[in-house]
PDB file of C-alpha atoms in Angstrom:
ATOM      1  CA  UNK A   4       0.050  -0.036  -0.057  1.00  0.00           C
ATOM      2  CA  UNK A   5       1.040   3.557  -0.577  1.00  0.00           C
ATOM      3  CA  UNK A   6       1.679   5.862   2.447  1.00  0.00           C
ATOM      4  CA  UNK A   7      -1.855   7.463   1.793  1.00  0.00           C
ATOM      5  CA  UNK A   8      -3.420   4.088   1.695  1.00  0.00           C
ATOM      6  CA  UNK A   9      -1.636   3.093   4.895  1.00  0.00           C
ATOM      7  CA  UNK A  10      -2.770   6.310   6.626  1.00  0.00           C
ATOM      8  CA  UNK A  11      -6.410   5.626   5.502  1.00  0.00           C
ATOM      9  CA  UNK A  12      -6.148   2.070   6.968  1.00  0.00           C
ATOM     10  CA  UNK A  13      -4.846   3.488  10.322  1.00  0.00           C
ATOM     11  CA  UNK A  14      -7.514   6.152  10.453  1.00  0.00           C
ATOM     12  CA  UNK A  15     -10.415   3.638   9.822  1.00  0.00           C
ATOM     13  CA  UNK A  16      -8.946   1.276  12.268  1.00  0.00           C
ATOM     14  CA  UNK A  17      -8.416   3.910  14.969  1.00  0.00           C
ATOM     15  CA  UNK A  18     -11.983   5.084  14.447  1.00  0.00           C
ATOM     16  CA  UNK A  19     -13.441   1.647  14.723  1.00  0.00           C
ATOM     17  CA  UNK A  20     -11.323   0.710  17.836  1.00  0.00           C
ATOM     18  CA  UNK A  21     -12.586   3.883  19.671  1.00  0.00           C
ATOM     19  CA  UNK A  22     -16.066   4.187  18.531  1.00  0.00           C
ATOM     20  CA  UNK A  23     -17.457   0.854  17.079  1.00  0.00           C
ATOM     21  CA  UNK A  24     -19.771  -1.042  19.470  1.00  0.00           C
ATOM     22  CA  UNK A  25     -21.027  -3.896  17.294  1.00  0.00           C
ATOM     23  CA  UNK A  26     -23.611  -5.263  19.871  1.00  0.00           C
ATOM     24  CA  UNK A  27     -24.986  -1.879  20.583  1.00  0.00           C
ATOM     25  CA  UNK A  28     -25.330  -1.087  16.912  1.00  0.00           C
ATOM     26  CA  UNK A  29     -27.331  -4.281  16.005  1.00  0.00           C
ATOM     27  CA  UNK A  30     -29.726  -3.470  18.802  1.00  0.00           C
ATOM     28  CA  UNK A  31     -30.696  -0.133  17.297  1.00  0.00           C
ATOM     29  CA  UNK A  32     -33.815  -0.019  15.064  1.00  0.00           C
ATOM     30  CA  UNK A  33     -31.648   0.705  11.998  1.00  0.00           C
ATOM     31  CA  UNK A  34     -28.891  -1.829  12.757  1.00  0.00           C
ATOM     32  CA  UNK A  35     -25.905   0.490  12.556  1.00  0.00           C
ATOM     33  CA  UNK A  36     -24.175   3.404  14.284  1.00  0.00           C
ATOM     34  CA  UNK A  37     -25.131   6.578  12.553  1.00  0.00           C
ATOM     35  CA  UNK A  38     -22.267   8.498  14.106  1.00  0.00           C
ATOM     36  CA  UNK A  39     -19.616   6.010  12.995  1.00  0.00           C
ATOM     37  CA  UNK A  40     -21.097   6.036   9.490  1.00  0.00           C
ATOM     38  CA  UNK A  41     -20.830   9.885   9.418  1.00  0.00           C
ATOM     39  CA  UNK A  42     -17.274   9.700  10.574  1.00  0.00           C
ATOM     40  CA  UNK A  43     -16.440   7.137   7.926  1.00  0.00           C
ATOM     41  CA  UNK A  44     -17.922   9.544   5.253  1.00  0.00           C
ATOM     42  CA  UNK A  45     -15.816  12.295   6.586  1.00  0.00           C
ATOM     43  CA  UNK A  46     -12.708  10.277   6.310  1.00  0.00           C
ATOM     44  CA  UNK A  47     -13.517   9.598   2.586  1.00  0.00           C
ATOM     45  CA  UNK A  48     -13.994   5.932   2.188  1.00  0.00           C
ATOM     46  CA  UNK A  49     -16.585   6.126  -0.519  1.00  0.00           C
ATOM     47  CA  UNK A  50     -15.243   5.528  -4.160  1.00  0.00           C
ATOM     48  CA  UNK A  51     -16.670   8.822  -5.650  1.00  0.00           C
ATOM     49  CA  UNK A  52     -14.469  11.221  -7.605  1.00  0.00           C
ATOM     50  CA  UNK A  53     -13.890  14.726  -6.558  1.00  0.00           C
ATOM     51  CA  UNK A  54     -16.000  16.170  -9.388  1.00  0.00           C
ATOM     52  CA  UNK A  55     -19.022  14.452  -8.004  1.00  0.00           C
ATOM     53  CA  UNK A  56     -18.450  15.761  -4.422  1.00  0.00           C
ATOM     54  CA  UNK A  57     -16.383  12.837  -3.153  1.00  0.00           C
ATOM     55  CA  UNK A  58     -12.999  12.581  -1.699  1.00  0.00           C
ATOM     56  CA  UNK A  59     -11.400  11.087  -4.742  1.00  0.00           C
ATOM     57  CA  UNK A  60     -11.004   7.638  -3.145  1.00  0.00           C
ATOM     58  CA  UNK A  61     -11.071   4.658  -5.656  1.00  0.00           C
ATOM     59  CA  UNK A  62     -12.009   1.058  -5.268  1.00  0.00           C
ATOM     60  CA  UNK A  63      -8.762   0.205  -3.655  1.00  0.00           C
ATOM     61  CA  UNK A  64      -9.161   2.569  -0.876  1.00  0.00           C
ATOM     62  CA  UNK A  65     -12.779   1.509  -0.323  1.00  0.00           C
ATOM     63  CA  UNK A  66     -11.641  -2.118  -0.159  1.00  0.00           C
ATOM     64  CA  UNK A  67      -9.146  -1.060   2.526  1.00  0.00           C
ATOM     65  CA  UNK A  68     -11.896   0.390   4.589  1.00  0.00           C
ATOM     66  CA  UNK A  69     -14.159  -2.670   3.923  1.00  0.00           C
ATOM     67  CA  UNK A  70     -11.379  -4.953   5.199  1.00  0.00           C
ATOM     68  CA  UNK A  71     -11.140  -2.832   8.438  1.00  0.00           C
ATOM     69  CA  UNK A  72     -14.999  -3.009   8.824  1.00  0.00           C
ATOM     70  CA  UNK A  73     -14.670  -6.771   8.328  1.00  0.00           C
ATOM     71  CA  UNK A  74     -12.188  -7.049  11.127  1.00  0.00           C
ATOM     72  CA  UNK A  75     -14.627  -5.628  13.705  1.00  0.00           C
ATOM     73  CA  UNK A  76     -17.809  -6.853  12.055  1.00  0.00           C
ATOM     74  CA  UNK A  77     -19.080  -3.212  12.306  1.00  0.00           C
ATOM     75  CA  UNK A  78     -22.465  -2.863  10.665  1.00  0.00           C
ATOM     76  CA  UNK A  79     -22.174  -0.154   8.008  1.00  0.00           C
ATOM     77  CA  UNK A  80     -23.988   0.836   4.754  1.00  0.00           C
ATOM     78  CA  UNK A  81     -20.533   1.170   3.099  1.00  0.00           C
ATOM     79  CA  UNK A  82     -20.847  -2.057   0.943  1.00  0.00           C
ATOM     80  CA  UNK A  83     -24.308  -1.286  -0.309  1.00  0.00           C
ATOM     81  CA  UNK A  84     -23.462   2.395  -1.051  1.00  0.00           C
ATOM     82  CA  UNK A  85     -20.261   1.494  -2.794  1.00  0.00           C
ATOM     83  CA  UNK A  86     -21.963  -0.888  -5.181  1.00  0.00           C
ATOM     84  CA  UNK A  87     -24.567   1.662  -5.884  1.00  0.00           C
ATOM     85  CA  UNK A  88     -22.065   4.454  -6.560  1.00  0.00           C
ATOM     86  CA  UNK A  89     -20.194   2.204  -8.943  1.00  0.00           C
ATOM     87  CA  UNK A  90     -23.266   1.483 -10.842  1.00  0.00           C
ATOM     88  CA  UNK A  91     -23.939   5.151 -11.188  1.00  0.00           C
ATOM     89  CA  UNK A  92     -20.389   5.984 -12.274  1.00  0.00           C
ATOM     90  CA  UNK A  93     -20.915   3.928 -15.403  1.00  0.00           C
ATOM     91  CA  UNK A  94     -23.530   6.581 -16.451  1.00  0.00           C
ATOM     92  CA  UNK A  95     -23.201  10.208 -17.699  1.00  0.00           C
ATOM     93  CA  UNK A  96     -26.280  11.624 -15.842  1.00  0.00           C
ATOM     94  CA  UNK A  97     -25.522  10.690 -12.256  1.00  0.00           C
ATOM     95  CA  UNK A  98     -23.883  13.580 -10.598  1.00  0.00           C
ATOM     96  CA  UNK A  99     -26.994  14.451  -8.517  1.00  0.00           C
ATOM     97  CA  UNK A 100     -27.282  10.986  -6.969  1.00  0.00           C
ATOM     98  CA  UNK A 101     -23.453  10.682  -6.596  1.00  0.00           C
ATOM     99  CA  UNK A 102     -23.257  13.817  -4.664  1.00  0.00           C
ATOM    100  CA  UNK A 103     -26.038  12.721  -2.220  1.00  0.00           C
ATOM    101  CA  UNK A 104     -24.086   9.460  -1.545  1.00  0.00           C
ATOM    102  CA  UNK A 105     -20.879  11.426  -1.040  1.00  0.00           C
ATOM    103  CA  UNK A 106     -22.699  13.452   1.658  1.00  0.00           C
ATOM    104  CA  UNK A 107     -23.730  10.287   3.435  1.00  0.00           C
ATOM    105  CA  UNK A 108     -27.037   9.273   1.992  1.00  0.00           C
ATOM    106  CA  UNK A 109     -27.460   5.481   2.131  1.00  0.00           C
ATOM    107  CA  UNK A 110     -27.832   4.005  -1.392  1.00  0.00           C
ATOM    108  CA  UNK A 111     -28.498   0.446  -2.357  1.00  0.00           C
ATOM    109  CA  UNK A 112     -28.837  -1.518  -5.655  1.00  0.00           C
ATOM    110  CA  UNK A 113     -31.533  -3.952  -6.453  1.00  0.00           C
ATOM    111  CA  UNK A 114     -30.021  -6.389  -9.000  1.00  0.00           C
ATOM    112  CA  UNK A 115     -30.796  -9.929 -10.000  1.00  0.00           C
ATOM    113  CA  UNK A 116     -27.690 -11.547  -8.432  1.00  0.00           C
ATOM    114  CA  UNK A 117     -29.635 -14.602  -7.146  1.00  0.00           C
ATOM    115  CA  UNK A 118     -31.470 -15.397 -10.519  1.00  0.00           C
ATOM    116  CA  UNK A 119     -34.794 -13.570  -9.648  1.00  0.00           C
ATOM    117  CA  UNK A 120     -35.498 -10.475 -11.475  1.00  0.00           C
ATOM    118  CA  UNK A 121     -37.345  -7.351 -11.956  1.00  0.00           C
ATOM    119  CA  UNK A 122     -39.497  -6.683 -15.118  1.00  0.00           C
ATOM    120  CA  UNK A 123     -39.993  -3.269 -16.764  1.00  0.00           C
ATOM    121  CA  UNK A 124     -42.922  -2.077 -18.641  1.00  0.00           C
ATOM    122  CA  UNK A 125     -43.017   1.518 -19.957  1.00  0.00           C
ATOM    123  CA  UNK A 126     -40.714   2.675 -17.121  1.00  0.00           C
ATOM    124  CA  UNK A 127     -42.793   1.036 -14.463  1.00  0.00           C
ATOM    125  CA  UNK A 128     -41.193  -1.980 -12.479  1.00  0.00           C
ATOM    126  CA  UNK A 129     -42.680  -5.264 -11.072  1.00  0.00           C
ATOM    127  CA  UNK A 130     -40.985  -7.916  -9.171  1.00  0.00           C
ATOM    128  CA  UNK A 131     -39.525  -9.070  -5.832  1.00  0.00           C
ATOM    129  CA  UNK A 132     -35.886  -9.028  -4.872  1.00  0.00           C
ATOM    130  CA  UNK A 133     -34.773 -10.657  -1.619  1.00  0.00           C
ATOM    131  CA  UNK A 134     -31.592 -10.042   0.428  1.00  0.00           C
ATOM    132  CA  UNK A 135     -31.031  -6.497  -0.612  1.00  0.00           C
ATOM    133  CA  UNK A 136     -28.283  -4.692   1.302  1.00  0.00           C
ATOM    134  CA  UNK A 137     -29.699  -2.031   3.543  1.00  0.00           C
ATOM    135  CA  UNK A 138     -32.823  -2.095   1.412  1.00  0.00           C
ATOM    136  CA  UNK A 139     -35.255  -1.017   4.110  1.00  0.00           C
ATOM    137  CA  UNK A 140     -33.183   1.942   5.074  1.00  0.00           C
ATOM    138  CA  UNK A 141     -31.901   3.319   1.711  1.00  0.00           C
ATOM    139  CA  UNK A 142     -32.627   6.846   0.732  1.00  0.00           C
ATOM    140  CA  UNK A 143     -31.513   6.264  -2.821  1.00  0.00           C
ATOM    141  CA  UNK A 144     -32.999   3.113  -4.438  1.00  0.00           C
ATOM    142  CA  UNK A 145     -31.467   1.897  -7.744  1.00  0.00           C
ATOM    143  CA  UNK A 146     -33.014  -0.986  -9.526  1.00  0.00           C
ATOM    144  CA  UNK A 147     -31.725  -3.057 -12.506  1.00  0.00           C
ATOM    145  CA  UNK A 148     -33.820  -5.304 -14.745  1.00  0.00           C
ATOM    146  CA  UNK A 149     -30.726  -6.698 -16.210  1.00  0.00           C
ATOM    147  CA  UNK A 150     -30.841  -4.391 -19.141  1.00  0.00           C
ATOM    148  CA  UNK A 151     -31.266  -0.839 -17.718  1.00  0.00           C
ATOM    149  CA  UNK A 152     -30.652   0.913 -14.465  1.00  0.00           C
ATOM    150  CA  UNK A 153     -33.457   2.853 -12.888  1.00  0.00           C
ATOM    151  CA  UNK A 154     -34.044   5.309 -10.105  1.00  0.00           C
ATOM    152  CA  UNK A 155     -37.010   4.498  -7.904  1.00  0.00           C
ATOM    153  CA  UNK A 156     -38.599   6.664  -5.196  1.00  0.00           C
ATOM    154  CA  UNK A 157     -38.453   4.352  -2.213  1.00  0.00           C
ATOM    155  CA  UNK A 158     -41.484   6.069  -0.561  1.00  0.00           C
ATOM    156  CA  UNK A 159     -43.918   5.946  -3.453  1.00  0.00           C
ATOM    157  CA  UNK A 160     -46.974   3.697  -3.560  1.00  0.00           C
ATOM    158  CA  UNK A 161     -46.041   0.458  -5.226  1.00  0.00           C
ATOM    159  CA  UNK A 162     -42.644   0.025  -3.272  1.00  0.00           C
ATOM    160  CA  UNK A 163     -42.677  -2.256  -0.330  1.00  0.00           C
ATOM    161  CA  UNK A 164     -39.568  -2.642   1.832  1.00  0.00           C
ATOM    162  CA  UNK A 165     -39.357  -5.145   4.589  1.00  0.00           C
ATOM    163  CA  UNK A 166     -36.388  -5.856   6.858  1.00  0.00           C
ATOM    164  CA  UNK A 167     -35.315  -9.497   6.718  1.00  0.00           C
ATOM    165  CA  UNK A 168     -34.112 -10.886   9.963  1.00  0.00           C
ATOM    166  CA  UNK A 169     -31.039 -13.238   9.351  1.00  0.00           C
ATOM    167  CA  UNK A 170     -28.713 -15.413  11.271  1.00  0.00           C
ATOM    168  CA  UNK A 171     -25.922 -12.714  10.814  1.00  0.00           C
ATOM    169  CA  UNK A 172     -27.254  -9.797  12.900  1.00  0.00           C
ATOM    170  CA  UNK A 173     -24.307  -7.580  11.681  1.00  0.00           C
ATOM    171  CA  UNK A 174     -25.593  -7.472   8.125  1.00  0.00           C
ATOM    172  CA  UNK A 175     -28.734  -5.519   7.235  1.00  0.00           C
ATOM    173  CA  UNK A 176     -30.860  -7.159   4.526  1.00  0.00           C
ATOM    174  CA  UNK A 177     -34.398  -6.430   3.114  1.00  0.00           C
ATOM    175  CA  UNK A 178     -36.979  -7.718   0.712  1.00  0.00           C
ATOM    176  CA  UNK A 179     -38.004  -5.171  -1.972  1.00  0.00           C
ATOM    177  CA  UNK A 180     -41.470  -5.651  -3.705  1.00  0.00           C
ATOM    178  CA  UNK A 181     -42.248  -3.583  -6.692  1.00  0.00           C
ATOM    179  CA  UNK A 182     -45.824  -3.350  -7.988  1.00  0.00           C
ATOM    180  CA  UNK A 183     -46.116  -1.027 -11.018  1.00  0.00           C
ATOM    181  CA  UNK A 184     -43.706   1.234  -9.383  1.00  0.00           C
ATOM    182  CA  UNK A 185     -42.796   4.390 -11.469  1.00  0.00           C
ATOM    183  CA  UNK A 186     -39.111   4.507 -12.249  1.00  0.00           C
ATOM    184  CA  UNK A 187     -36.674   6.907 -14.027  1.00  0.00           C
ATOM    185  CA  UNK A 188     -34.490   5.197 -16.540  1.00  0.00           C
ATOM    186  CA  UNK A 189     -30.768   6.312 -15.957  1.00  0.00           C
ATOM    187  CA  UNK A 190     -29.029   4.283 -18.602  1.00  0.00           C
ATOM    188  CA  UNK A 191     -27.865   0.869 -19.506  1.00  0.00           C
ATOM    189  CA  UNK A 192     -26.903  -1.687 -16.912  1.00  0.00           C
ATOM    190  CA  UNK A 193     -23.335  -2.639 -16.634  1.00  0.00           C
ATOM    191  CA  UNK A 194     -22.623  -6.291 -15.998  1.00  0.00           C
ATOM    192  CA  UNK A 195     -19.305  -5.479 -14.483  1.00  0.00           C
ATOM    193  CA  UNK A 196     -20.944  -4.272 -11.351  1.00  0.00           C
ATOM    194  CA  UNK A 197     -21.362  -7.914 -10.213  1.00  0.00           C
ATOM    195  CA  UNK A 198     -17.499  -8.229 -10.324  1.00  0.00           C
ATOM    196  CA  UNK A 199     -17.026  -5.011  -8.415  1.00  0.00           C
ATOM    197  CA  UNK A 200     -19.508  -6.271  -5.783  1.00  0.00           C
ATOM    198  CA  UNK A 201     -17.707  -9.602  -5.389  1.00  0.00           C
ATOM    199  CA  UNK A 202     -14.258  -7.957  -5.099  1.00  0.00           C
ATOM    200  CA  UNK A 203     -15.573  -5.579  -2.403  1.00  0.00           C
ATOM    201  CA  UNK A 204     -17.210  -8.379  -0.376  1.00  0.00           C
ATOM    202  CA  UNK A 205     -13.977 -10.494  -0.698  1.00  0.00           C
ATOM    203  CA  UNK A 206     -12.103  -7.629   0.965  1.00  0.00           C
ATOM    204  CA  UNK A 207     -14.487  -7.557   3.879  1.00  0.00           C
ATOM    205  CA  UNK A 208     -14.261 -11.380   4.216  1.00  0.00           C
ATOM    206  CA  UNK A 209     -10.428 -11.174   4.340  1.00  0.00           C
ATOM    207  CA  UNK A 210     -10.592  -8.562   7.146  1.00  0.00           C
ATOM    208  CA  UNK A 211     -12.962 -10.655   9.199  1.00  0.00           C
ATOM    209  CA  UNK A 212     -10.892 -13.891   8.692  1.00  0.00           C
ATOM    210  CA  UNK A 213      -7.737 -12.015   9.673  1.00  0.00           C
ATOM    211  CA  UNK A 214      -9.261 -10.899  12.905  1.00  0.00           C
ATOM    212  CA  UNK A 215     -10.712 -14.271  13.582  1.00  0.00           C
ATOM    213  CA  UNK A 216      -7.230 -15.762  13.325  1.00  0.00           C
ATOM    214  CA  UNK A 217      -5.618 -13.048  15.562  1.00  0.00           C
ATOM    215  CA  UNK A 218      -8.210 -13.618  18.305  1.00  0.00           C
ATOM    216  CA  UNK A 219      -7.594 -17.396  18.094  1.00  0.00           C
ATOM    217  CA  UNK A 220      -3.909 -16.960  18.465  1.00  0.00           C
ATOM    218  CA  UNK A 221      -4.316 -14.597  21.428  1.00  0.00           C
ATOM    219  CA  UNK A 222      -6.652 -17.039  23.162  1.00  0.00           C
ATOM    220  CA  UNK A 223      -4.439 -20.062  22.739  1.00  0.00           C
ATOM    221  CA  UNK A 224      -1.555 -18.164  24.424  1.00  0.00           C
ATOM    222  CA  UNK A 225      -3.562 -17.496  27.482  1.00  0.00           C
ATOM    223  CA  UNK A 226      -5.754 -20.678  27.840  1.00  0.00           C
ATOM    224  CA  UNK A 227      -3.802 -23.117  30.060  1.00  0.00           C
ATOM    225  CA  UNK A 228      -4.400 -26.924  29.948  1.00  0.00           C
ATOM    226  CA  UNK A 229      -2.246 -29.497  31.560  1.00  0.00           C
ATOM    227  CA  UNK A 230      -0.072 -26.722  32.948  1.00  0.00           C
ATOM    228  CA  UNK A 231       0.798 -25.218  29.599  1.00  0.00           C
ATOM    229  CA  UNK A 232      -0.875 -22.720  27.093  1.00  0.00           C
ATOM    230  CA  UNK A 233      -2.672 -24.714  24.752  1.00  0.00           C
ATOM    231  CA  UNK A 234      -1.043 -22.810  21.844  1.00  0.00           C
ATOM    232  CA  UNK A 235       2.222 -24.573  22.708  1.00  0.00           C
ATOM    233  CA  UNK A 236       0.786 -27.931  21.665  1.00  0.00           C
ATOM    234  CA  UNK A 237       2.071 -29.018  18.362  1.00  0.00           C
ATOM    235  CA  UNK A 238      -1.170 -30.102  16.898  1.00  0.00           C
ATOM    236  CA  UNK A 239      -2.795 -26.789  17.602  1.00  0.00           C
ATOM    237  CA  UNK A 240       0.230 -24.950  16.082  1.00  0.00           C
ATOM    238  CA  UNK A 241      -0.340 -26.862  12.892  1.00  0.00           C
ATOM    239  CA  UNK A 242      -3.980 -25.928  12.767  1.00  0.00           C
ATOM    240  CA  UNK A 243      -3.255 -22.241  13.226  1.00  0.00           C
ATOM    241  CA  UNK A 244      -0.537 -22.397  10.642  1.00  0.00           C
ATOM    242  CA  UNK A 245      -3.111 -23.748   8.238  1.00  0.00           C
ATOM    243  CA  UNK A 246      -5.505 -20.882   9.235  1.00  0.00           C
ATOM    244  CA  UNK A 247      -2.643 -18.424   8.542  1.00  0.00           C
ATOM    245  CA  UNK A 248      -2.142 -19.897   5.020  1.00  0.00           C
ATOM    246  CA  UNK A 249      -5.824 -19.676   4.262  1.00  0.00           C
ATOM    247  CA  UNK A 250      -6.000 -15.969   5.354  1.00  0.00           C
ATOM    248  CA  UNK A 251      -2.984 -14.936   3.331  1.00  0.00           C
ATOM    249  CA  UNK A 252      -4.069 -16.759   0.285  1.00  0.00           C
ATOM    250  CA  UNK A 253      -7.548 -15.287   0.499  1.00  0.00           C
ATOM    251  CA  UNK A 254      -5.809 -11.813   0.812  1.00  0.00           C
ATOM    252  CA  UNK A 255      -3.994 -12.355  -2.403  1.00  0.00           C
ATOM    253  CA  UNK A 256      -7.104 -13.659  -4.142  1.00  0.00           C
ATOM    254  CA  UNK A 257      -9.021 -10.521  -3.001  1.00  0.00           C
ATOM    255  CA  UNK A 258      -6.346  -8.071  -4.148  1.00  0.00           C
ATOM    256  CA  UNK A 259      -6.198  -9.680  -7.487  1.00  0.00           C
ATOM    257  CA  UNK A 260      -9.947  -9.472  -8.144  1.00  0.00           C
ATOM    258  CA  UNK A 261      -9.990  -7.034 -11.138  1.00  0.00           C
ATOM    259  CA  UNK A 262     -12.118  -8.874 -13.744  1.00  0.00           C
ATOM    260  CA  UNK A 263     -14.853 -11.373 -14.156  1.00  0.00           C
ATOM    261  CA  UNK A 264     -12.727 -14.481 -13.589  1.00  0.00           C
ATOM    262  CA  UNK A 265     -10.583 -13.238 -10.754  1.00  0.00           C
ATOM    263  CA  UNK A 266     -13.643 -11.775  -9.045  1.00  0.00           C
ATOM    264  CA  UNK A 267     -15.312 -15.052  -9.163  1.00  0.00           C
ATOM    265  CA  UNK A 268     -12.190 -16.821  -7.926  1.00  0.00           C
ATOM    266  CA  UNK A 269     -12.003 -14.324  -4.978  1.00  0.00           C
ATOM    267  CA  UNK A 270     -15.632 -14.894  -4.065  1.00  0.00           C
ATOM    268  CA  UNK A 271     -15.085 -18.699  -3.978  1.00  0.00           C
ATOM    269  CA  UNK A 272     -11.845 -18.751  -2.175  1.00  0.00           C
ATOM    270  CA  UNK A 273     -12.466 -16.012   0.331  1.00  0.00           C
ATOM    271  CA  UNK A 274     -15.976 -17.362   1.281  1.00  0.00           C
ATOM    272  CA  UNK A 275     -14.526 -20.853   1.891  1.00  0.00           C
ATOM    273  CA  UNK A 276     -11.418 -19.671   3.655  1.00  0.00           C
ATOM    274  CA  UNK A 277     -13.399 -17.350   5.997  1.00  0.00           C
ATOM    275  CA  UNK A 278     -15.717 -20.109   6.844  1.00  0.00           C
ATOM    276  CA  UNK A 279     -12.939 -22.599   7.591  1.00  0.00           C
ATOM    277  CA  UNK A 280     -11.082 -20.065   9.662  1.00  0.00           C
ATOM    278  CA  UNK A 281     -14.193 -19.056  11.638  1.00  0.00           C
ATOM    279  CA  UNK A 282     -15.078 -22.733  12.237  1.00  0.00           C
ATOM    280  CA  UNK A 283     -11.572 -23.308  13.613  1.00  0.00           C
ATOM    281  CA  UNK A 284     -11.917 -20.247  15.722  1.00  0.00           C
ATOM    282  CA  UNK A 285     -14.990 -21.844  17.413  1.00  0.00           C
ATOM    283  CA  UNK A 286     -13.258 -25.173  17.898  1.00  0.00           C
ATOM    284  CA  UNK A 287     -10.132 -23.865  19.423  1.00  0.00           C
ATOM    285  CA  UNK A 288     -11.877 -21.530  21.781  1.00  0.00           C
ATOM    286  CA  UNK A 289     -13.922 -24.482  23.175  1.00  0.00           C
ATOM    287  CA  UNK A 290     -17.152 -23.829  25.002  1.00  0.00           C
ATOM    288  CA  UNK A 291     -16.692 -20.126  25.502  1.00  0.00           C
ATOM    289  CA  UNK A 292     -17.055 -19.592  21.789  1.00  0.00           C
ATOM    290  CA  UNK A 293     -20.748 -20.562  21.642  1.00  0.00           C
ATOM    291  CA  UNK A 294     -21.639 -18.141  24.328  1.00  0.00           C
ATOM    292  CA  UNK A 295     -23.431 -14.859  23.368  1.00  0.00           C
ATOM    293  CA  UNK A 296     -20.764 -12.836  25.363  1.00  0.00           C
ATOM    294  CA  UNK A 297     -17.844 -14.063  23.117  1.00  0.00           C
ATOM    295  CA  UNK A 298     -17.564 -12.691  19.599  1.00  0.00           C
ATOM    296  CA  UNK A 299     -16.579 -16.054  17.932  1.00  0.00           C
ATOM    297  CA  UNK A 300     -20.282 -16.924  17.032  1.00  0.00           C
ATOM    298  CA  UNK A 301     -20.624 -13.536  15.336  1.00  0.00           C
ATOM    299  CA  UNK A 302     -17.725 -14.350  12.999  1.00  0.00           C
ATOM    300  CA  UNK A 303     -19.103 -17.823  12.257  1.00  0.00           C
ATOM    301  CA  UNK A 304     -22.478 -16.241  11.348  1.00  0.00           C
ATOM    302  CA  UNK A 305     -20.894 -13.573   9.153  1.00  0.00           C
ATOM    303  CA  UNK A 306     -18.927 -16.252   7.333  1.00  0.00           C
ATOM    304  CA  UNK A 307     -22.123 -18.187   6.676  1.00  0.00           C
ATOM    305  CA  UNK A 308     -24.035 -15.145   5.532  1.00  0.00           C
ATOM    306  CA  UNK A 309     -21.351 -13.460   3.419  1.00  0.00           C
ATOM    307  CA  UNK A 310     -20.641 -16.863   1.869  1.00  0.00           C
ATOM    308  CA  UNK A 311     -24.042 -16.941   0.242  1.00  0.00           C
ATOM    309  CA  UNK A 312     -24.308 -13.222  -0.609  1.00  0.00           C
ATOM    310  CA  UNK A 313     -24.152 -12.471  -4.155  1.00  0.00           C
ATOM    311  CA  UNK A 314     -24.217 -16.134  -4.887  1.00  0.00           C
ATOM    312  CA  UNK A 315     -22.708 -19.120  -3.252  1.00  0.00           C
ATOM    313  CA  UNK A 316     -19.223 -20.611  -4.024  1.00  0.00           C
ATOM    314  CA  UNK A 317     -21.044 -23.377  -5.998  1.00  0.00           C
ATOM    315  CA  UNK A 318     -22.720 -20.821  -8.204  1.00  0.00           C
ATOM    316  CA  UNK A 319     -19.456 -19.041  -8.962  1.00  0.00           C
ATOM    317  CA  UNK A 320     -17.634 -22.356  -9.531  1.00  0.00           C
ATOM    318  CA  UNK A 321     -20.118 -23.202 -12.169  1.00  0.00           C
ATOM    319  CA  UNK A 322     -19.518 -19.808 -13.699  1.00  0.00           C
ATOM    320  CA  UNK A 323     -15.892 -20.546 -13.861  1.00  0.00           C
ATOM    321  CA  UNK A 324     -16.294 -23.961 -15.441  1.00  0.00           C
ATOM    322  CA  UNK A 325     -18.282 -22.307 -18.132  1.00  0.00           C
ATOM    323  CA  UNK A 326     -15.255 -20.056 -18.821  1.00  0.00           C
ATOM    324  CA  UNK A 327     -12.790 -22.879 -19.090  1.00  0.00           C
TER     325      UNK A 327
END
């Protein structure tokens, strides 16, 4: 990373260390800390060019911030707003919406990543899309029917938004139902948005897996059994070494995700690596890991949820097979 990127990472990490309270955030009606979100926007983590009111950060800088958010599992609209902003940046008439996002407005993108879809008739939309990031909170609602990108007023008749409780309480998802909802066509849909979403999610997964490994190593240094720290036992050393290899390989895959194939590879590998590391975290922590008070179960739930988001590893493996 460049000195500027290192400074960004340190700034985000310092902010989260001081102000992020995951359990308090998930208990709020909106599921995230608004003050932390405002501070993140002030730091400049959104990938919006300066000419559109942003800080000039690119996707690389945003992925650094997402990795830090993954480390702490901090609930945040950053992933949803990043994907929406990238969809808008493919168009020529999106300055108004990009400026709102840069100012902290929550944006989300409704797109058919799970095979379901939205149909359009004379700029009116119908359909149901599940598992939409921050869909019930978004102030800017973008919808794709697979051919065009539309702006939809989230508060108009014909738009129903319902929060979807999930196993992973640190991720806000919703079901969006459109019934003859009026929409403004913004331009053509760009399929590359899927690759950007996968790369961004992979960065977040790497951050979470990294922290899960760190917490596990710290615990095995302090947990004593048979008069010795359990981390001194050779069998556990081998297991943690395997976790380290998974994390670092996942990091390489995430950083290399720049096109359709590499983004799919990153989604598959980072999803599976994070799940294996989180499962080992639970095993090596023993009984304490399945208590509400410990964070291990939160990492395992995030691993399950993020593994299925934007398509399971099996879905993307099938895509990769079709490319070979």
